[in-house]
Amino acid sequence: MGADRLALIIHSLADVAAGFLGLWILLYLLDANQVNVFVGFVHGVADWLAGWSQDIFVMETEGLRVFFNYALPALIYLAVGHGAAAWLRRL
């Protein structure tokens, strides 16, 4: 019972992290107002979540750079979080 609950928490945290990163990518590509409080909050959370992966991809097209530098950590969070949750559920 405890392992299932922990697996659900890990699974949910991975989804939320990937959601923030995906939302920032979407807001950036749609040219959202950077001064808006909500956009600033999402950007701050996404920067914190993707801080370890910043500037892995250096491209001249800013949109592609943002996409790849934030999509990579989102995919890693999903893979690790869902993998860990699946492993815990098997216990």
Coordinates of C-alpha atoms in Angstrom, one line a residue:
M1 CA 0.0 0.0 0.0
G2 CA 2.8 2.5 0.9
A3 CA 4.8 1.7 -2.3
D4 CA 1.7 2.4 -4.4
R5 CA 1.2 5.7 -2.8
L6 CA 4.8 6.7 -3.2
A7 CA 4.7 5.5 -6.8
L8 CA 1.6 7.8 -7.4
I9 CA 3.4 10.7 -5.8
I10 CA 6.6 10.2 -8.0
H11 CA 4.5 9.7 -11.1
S12 CA 2.5 12.9 -10.4
L13 CA 5.6 15.0 -9.6
A14 CA 7.1 13.9 -12.9
D15 CA 4.0 14.9 -14.8
V16 CA 3.8 18.3 -13.1
A17 CA 7.4 19.0 -13.9
A18 CA 7.0 18.0 -17.5
G19 CA 3.8 20.1 -17.6
F20 CA 5.6 23.2 -16.5
L21 CA 8.4 22.7 -19.0
G22 CA 5.9 22.1 -21.8
L23 CA 3.8 25.1 -20.8
W24 CA 6.8 27.3 -20.9
I25 CA 7.8 26.0 -24.4
L26 CA 4.2 26.7 -25.6
L27 CA 4.1 30.2 -24.0
Y28 CA 7.5 31.1 -25.5
L29 CA 6.6 29.8 -29.0
L30 CA 3.3 31.7 -28.9
D31 CA 5.2 34.9 -27.9
A32 CA 3.4 35.3 -24.6
N33 CA 3.8 38.6 -22.7
Q34 CA 7.0 38.2 -20.7
V35 CA 5.9 40.9 -18.2
N36 CA 2.8 39.0 -17.2
V37 CA 2.9 37.5 -13.7
F38 CA 1.7 34.1 -14.7
V39 CA 4.1 33.8 -17.6
G40 CA 7.0 35.0 -15.3
F41 CA 6.0 32.3 -12.8
V42 CA 6.0 29.6 -15.4
H43 CA 9.3 30.8 -16.8
G44 CA 10.9 30.8 -13.3
V45 CA 9.7 27.3 -12.5
A46 CA 10.8 26.0 -15.9
D47 CA 14.2 27.6 -15.5
W48 CA 14.6 26.0 -12.1
L49 CA 13.6 22.6 -13.4
A50 CA 15.8 22.8 -16.5
G51 CA 18.7 24.6 -14.9
W52 CA 21.0 21.6 -15.2
S53 CA 20.3 21.3 -19.0
Q54 CA 20.6 25.0 -20.1
D55 CA 22.6 25.6 -23.2
I56 CA 23.1 21.9 -24.1
F57 CA 21.8 22.9 -27.5
V58 CA 23.1 26.2 -28.9
M59 CA 21.3 27.2 -32.1
E60 CA 20.8 30.4 -33.9
T61 CA 17.1 30.1 -34.0
E62 CA 15.9 31.1 -30.5
G63 CA 12.6 29.1 -30.7
L64 CA 14.5 25.8 -31.5
R65 CA 17.0 26.5 -28.7
V66 CA 14.2 27.0 -26.2
F67 CA 12.3 24.0 -27.4
F68 CA 15.2 21.6 -27.2
N69 CA 16.7 22.9 -24.0
Y70 CA 13.4 22.6 -22.2
A71 CA 12.0 19.5 -23.9
L72 CA 15.0 17.3 -23.0
P73 CA 14.5 17.7 -19.3
A74 CA 10.8 17.2 -19.6
L75 CA 11.4 13.9 -21.4
I76 CA 13.9 12.9 -18.8
Y77 CA 11.6 13.7 -15.9
L78 CA 8.8 11.7 -17.5
A79 CA 11.0 8.7 -18.2
V80 CA 12.7 8.6 -14.8
G81 CA 9.5 9.4 -12.9
H82 CA 7.3 6.9 -14.7
G83 CA 10.1 4.3 -14.6
A84 CA 10.6 4.7 -10.9
A85 CA 6.9 4.6 -10.3
A86 CA 6.5 1.4 -12.3
W87 CA 9.4 -0.2 -10.4
L88 CA 7.8 0.8 -7.1
R89 CA 4.5 -0.7 -8.1
R90 CA 6.1 -4.0 -8.8
L91 CA 7.4 -4.2 -5.2

